[in-house]
């Protein structure tokens, strides 16, 4: 024997057949009996059969060993394909279809085949044709009784062999496999309540009738060459077939008829149909299912609730466990209800099961709802309702090869189906959609986030400042009043939070405009502001150029620098610019720091003062530390002066103002930086000398003041008077860099604060150092004295 | 209240203190696991009652380590319908972290929900769903 190479499909198929033939499990098959039947089923002329047997060596051995058997099968395939029988052809012929053992030469044969195929081996036959819904139970009987003369024994024997060649195609291997598989579970043939399959097979029935040993056969078998039946099912005959199926008794008779018709249909189908997987639903079946669906749920787009489905499928008399499994498989979206697609899949599975097919572990692709295609199905006559349940002739999946195309059957209700399908998809995705939707909801509103006050204090002020800035930009910087007024109004309107922003803007604006007014009345402001100013000035941050509060918006001409520090650092002379530049943008930061800054720096330069004031006002918005208005005023004044390029003058003015403002600022800052206030106050003088503060944005204080004023206003009425000043100052102040993001402002504010703190601490440190020096000096002097005295003492 | 026991091998699902589903990977000592699970049911009940009414929270469904025994750790999880999942894990399996246990319970819960959705399943029956089995198997393979 030549070596035989088999493809996997072939391998499986052959092994199944061999197993089938090897009824005694002796690993060798007698030449007679099943093998013979099998070969006969191959529809080959006898001489060919003999030739094959010779070639494979069985004649020599007297029996078919496995290898011989395989070779024989291969030769059968070769012969069926029309190739000359030669030993070489075993391996040379490529892509040989599996040998088909179809007894469909005539009804009888088909019956035989059917019977055979009914055996588990029958995969091929069913290509896609599901035995008509076996009248459950009944059909079985029918088939059993329906022995139209089929040799039962032969049927039994044939089980595997004659996989009825799927009329349509080469025996799909999967069915083969499947069948085999089904055989296993079946264990005993009679185990399964093959009642179902019975009818199923009944069409074949006739052929198998005998086979009914059928039932036994059934149980184990994959749908016997139901193809024919199925086919017929698909065609008009199926209808009748179905009918027959149901009524058990009737089935018998009808089965025969059906078979006959089925045969015809089968052949027809064989020619027409394509390969399918065994789980494909034919059009007729689909139609049938749909009708069944309608009986339960008129709306094809609707669901069948679980309970109704349960009832319905319970009628199939399948064990609950299997039904449960079928449900698991078919309820695709796990919602406890069946859509049309799911229902069809379930029905299909039930039919398959009844026909002896084992249930798959996973839903075959062809049954997946999404795969179901709504094509126009040949409008097979509606099956009678009875058929409906009894025999969902779901095509017993003769072959498992999922072939979606199979589902693509013309479907009269294509539209409907599509809708259903879509519905299904929608359903299936609904949860996802919902989920997505929900998830979308959450993030929804980034803008709102913007709106909501970022915890940063600066934020609102920033926003406001920005608003103000915008307004200011809109308005002429040179005309601070208008924007200033606006700002003022805004300031007043807004609450503290906003006011801070306004302040910033106002400061910037007012800073400029009010500078003049400030000069005129710096003291007034100073009183109120002074404390604050001083406080703010005292803030340790004074040393550090009060970090420019939010950079004044570039739009603001004066505050173009937007960075008080920058501004100040530029030149004192540029205080104006600085002022302008900085109304420390809504001093996110505690004004005290800024205030302190300016205060501290005041001595150094007016800018510092201004800065201080500006910062303080700015801080005000941030904190209740309203920048000292006094500071602001002073600052404003100084700013004004600065604007007038008269910083120096301002200094002294600022100083007093500062001092005055210190308390004010302290008030303001008290809230946040009481300590700083003290320090600032203390350090102010020290700092004055030190004048370390660079021109901390002079405008800052002004601005801040404006801002703080605004804030204060709502909070502290005492500053109302300064409002005007502040307003002016603010107006003159460089626009607060509202544009700066809130975060920026916040960061800047915090930076400023920290700087202020640093400054304060640094100042303190220096003071302490100074004290230490002093003390050391004293000590030294005392020691010297002591020394001097000592000799005396010694003396 | 079913409970489910999973050990580095065993999974038992119990309903009303009688088992709905039992699965063990190492098939020996199964009785021992069963015993442990039964005893742990008391602990679960205790925790449930202690939790009070607000049981809806997912977090509360997960009971965590019920009690460690010499070689094993027992984890509990209870659903809102008082179905208890008990998992016994081998202590030698130290790789299992709480998160993993939680995710396992979550999966179990989801699978159990799917089983319940099946109209053919009567609550109180033993769970014979193949999908459930498959899930548990894969989970246990992962663990062991």
PDB file of C-alpha atoms in Angstrom, chain A residues 306 310 313 320-321 323-325 327-328 334 336 361, chain B residues 114-115 117-122 128-132:
ATOM      1  CA  UNK A 306     -37.747  34.469  28.759  1.00  0.00           C
ATOM      2  CA  UNK A 310     -39.193  28.819  27.986  1.00  0.00           C
ATOM      3  CA  UNK A 313     -39.073  25.502  23.852  1.00  0.00           C
ATOM      4  CA  UNK A 320     -34.134  21.278  30.545  1.00  0.00           C
ATOM      5  CA  UNK A 321     -30.445  21.123  30.737  1.00  0.00           C
ATOM      6  CA  UNK A 323     -32.657  23.862  26.679  1.00  0.00           C
ATOM      7  CA  UNK A 324     -30.758  25.802  29.191  1.00  0.00           C
ATOM      8  CA  UNK A 325     -27.682  25.389  27.197  1.00  0.00           C
ATOM      9  CA  UNK A 327     -30.609  29.417  25.712  1.00  0.00           C
ATOM     10  CA  UNK A 328     -27.185  30.252  26.846  1.00  0.00           C
ATOM     11  CA  UNK A 334     -27.820  38.026  27.787  1.00  0.00           C
ATOM     12  CA  UNK A 336     -33.227  37.239  29.252  1.00  0.00           C
ATOM     13  CA  UNK A 361     -20.188  24.751  22.887  1.00  0.00           C
TER      14      UNK A 361
ATOM     15  CA  UNK B 114     -25.875  35.258  33.133  1.00  0.00           C
ATOM     16  CA  UNK B 115     -26.921  31.942  34.472  1.00  0.00           C
ATOM     17  CA  UNK B 117     -30.927  35.202  33.113  1.00  0.00           C
ATOM     18  CA  UNK B 118     -31.575  31.884  31.583  1.00  0.00           C
ATOM     19  CA  UNK B 119     -35.240  31.222  31.905  1.00  0.00           C
ATOM     20  CA  UNK B 120     -34.590  27.580  32.049  1.00  0.00           C
ATOM     21  CA  UNK B 121     -32.618  27.925  35.146  1.00  0.00           C
ATOM     22  CA  UNK B 122     -34.565  27.686  38.299  1.00  0.00           C
ATOM     23  CA  UNK B 128     -25.030  23.365  35.151  1.00  0.00           C
ATOM     24  CA  UNK B 129     -24.281  26.031  32.715  1.00  0.00           C
ATOM     25  CA  UNK B 130     -21.424  25.211  30.515  1.00  0.00           C
ATOM     26  CA  UNK B 131     -20.511  28.793  30.136  1.00  0.00           C
ATOM     27  CA  UNK B 132     -20.287  29.100  33.848  1.00  0.00           C
TER      28      UNK B 132
END
